[in-house]
XYZ file of C-alpha atoms in Angstrom:
115
model
C -23.758 -10.552 5.112
C -20.064 -10.382 4.285
C -18.689 -10.271 0.770
C -15.154 -11.291 -0.130
C -13.484 -9.852 -3.230
C -10.303 -11.454 -4.507
C -7.635 -10.350 -6.935
C -4.145 -11.276 -8.067
C -4.652 -14.568 -9.837
C -3.318 -15.274 -13.283
C -0.801 -17.166 -15.356
C 2.774 -17.476 -14.151
C 5.785 -19.546 -15.157
C 7.215 -22.205 -12.859
C 9.448 -20.581 -10.282
C 7.572 -17.318 -10.504
C 5.570 -15.445 -7.911
C 2.088 -14.094 -7.404
C 0.367 -12.272 -4.591
C -3.309 -12.824 -3.991
C -5.414 -10.398 -2.022
C -8.890 -10.644 -0.555
C -10.890 -7.838 1.008
C -13.998 -8.315 3.113
C -16.874 -5.865 3.024
C -20.487 -5.653 4.086
C -21.871 -6.429 7.504
C -18.599 -6.849 9.325
C -18.583 -6.939 13.084
C -15.504 -8.921 13.930
C -13.566 -11.261 11.678
C -11.530 -13.664 13.752
C -9.643 -15.469 11.033
C -9.113 -15.424 7.300
C -7.571 -17.974 5.024
C -6.992 -19.424 1.613
C -8.113 -22.736 0.170
C -7.498 -24.178 -3.245
C -9.166 -26.703 -5.493
C -7.642 -28.288 -8.571
C -9.778 -30.028 -11.216
C -11.018 -33.342 -9.905
C -9.661 -32.646 -6.428
C -11.175 -31.623 -3.126
C -10.878 -28.143 -1.707
C -7.954 -28.053 0.701
C -6.610 -25.517 3.150
C -3.551 -23.617 1.948
C -3.044 -21.182 4.810
C -4.963 -19.352 7.499
C -4.288 -16.510 9.882
C -6.027 -15.228 12.993
C -6.440 -11.633 14.093
C -3.561 -12.114 16.504
C -1.305 -13.288 13.699
C -1.185 -17.008 14.368
C -0.813 -18.915 11.107
C -1.294 -22.387 9.716
C 0.427 -23.369 6.487
C -0.146 -26.530 4.498
C 2.857 -28.827 4.251
C 2.760 -28.680 0.470
C 3.474 -24.940 0.429
C 5.608 -24.429 3.525
C 8.684 -22.391 2.768
C 7.144 -21.018 -0.418
C 3.875 -19.331 0.568
C 3.298 -16.667 3.190
C -0.027 -15.460 4.522
C -0.516 -12.022 6.040
C -3.412 -9.873 7.152
C -4.236 -6.202 7.425
C -6.891 -6.141 10.111
C -7.717 -2.467 9.636
C -8.531 -3.085 5.983
C -10.118 -6.503 6.516
C -7.741 -7.831 3.908
C -5.734 -11.025 3.699
C -2.827 -11.686 1.364
C -1.167 -14.806 0.074
C 2.355 -14.338 -1.221
C 3.233 -17.282 -3.437
C 6.855 -17.827 -4.412
C 8.646 -20.614 -6.267
C 5.402 -21.650 -7.869
C 5.081 -25.150 -9.261
C 2.676 -26.589 -11.847
C 1.006 -28.558 -9.076
C 0.009 -25.252 -7.474
C -2.407 -24.711 -10.348
C -5.892 -24.417 -8.884
C -8.738 -22.100 -8.110
C -7.861 -20.286 -4.912
C -10.668 -19.327 -2.554
C -10.570 -16.769 0.204
C -12.589 -17.316 3.334
C -13.327 -15.403 6.502
C -14.624 -16.555 9.853
C -16.930 -14.278 11.809
C -19.077 -15.046 14.814
C -22.166 -15.550 12.663
C -20.822 -17.585 9.753
C -17.946 -18.562 7.545
C -17.857 -16.700 4.246
C -16.285 -17.600 0.917
C -15.012 -15.630 -2.025
C -15.756 -16.456 -5.630
C -12.322 -17.915 -6.276
C -9.464 -16.785 -8.469
C -7.614 -18.942 -10.976
C -3.892 -19.508 -10.574
C -2.182 -21.300 -13.436
C 1.494 -22.253 -13.298
C 2.757 -23.275 -16.705
C 5.633 -22.694 -19.077
């Protein structure tokens, strides 16, 4: 089993920045991809960004140009750098990791963008 531990969420003013991190631990053999999803109240959980071991990324249109995803493969850690944050970015952000045996999810971390 793989556990994902997230950090970096919090309250930030519009236009501000946050960096989320997520570290995988446990029974890790090979993680092929990691990513971030988010879910606002009353909304579905949507992909924000993902990254493969080779560095290939996918970024949601709503955050392109503002968010950057990166990965430290040696540490089994993924980061989400969030700049120019908007109130509509407010959501619970979930880390996930894809391994050969399953897809794993973190507990989520709250990001609130408000003045």
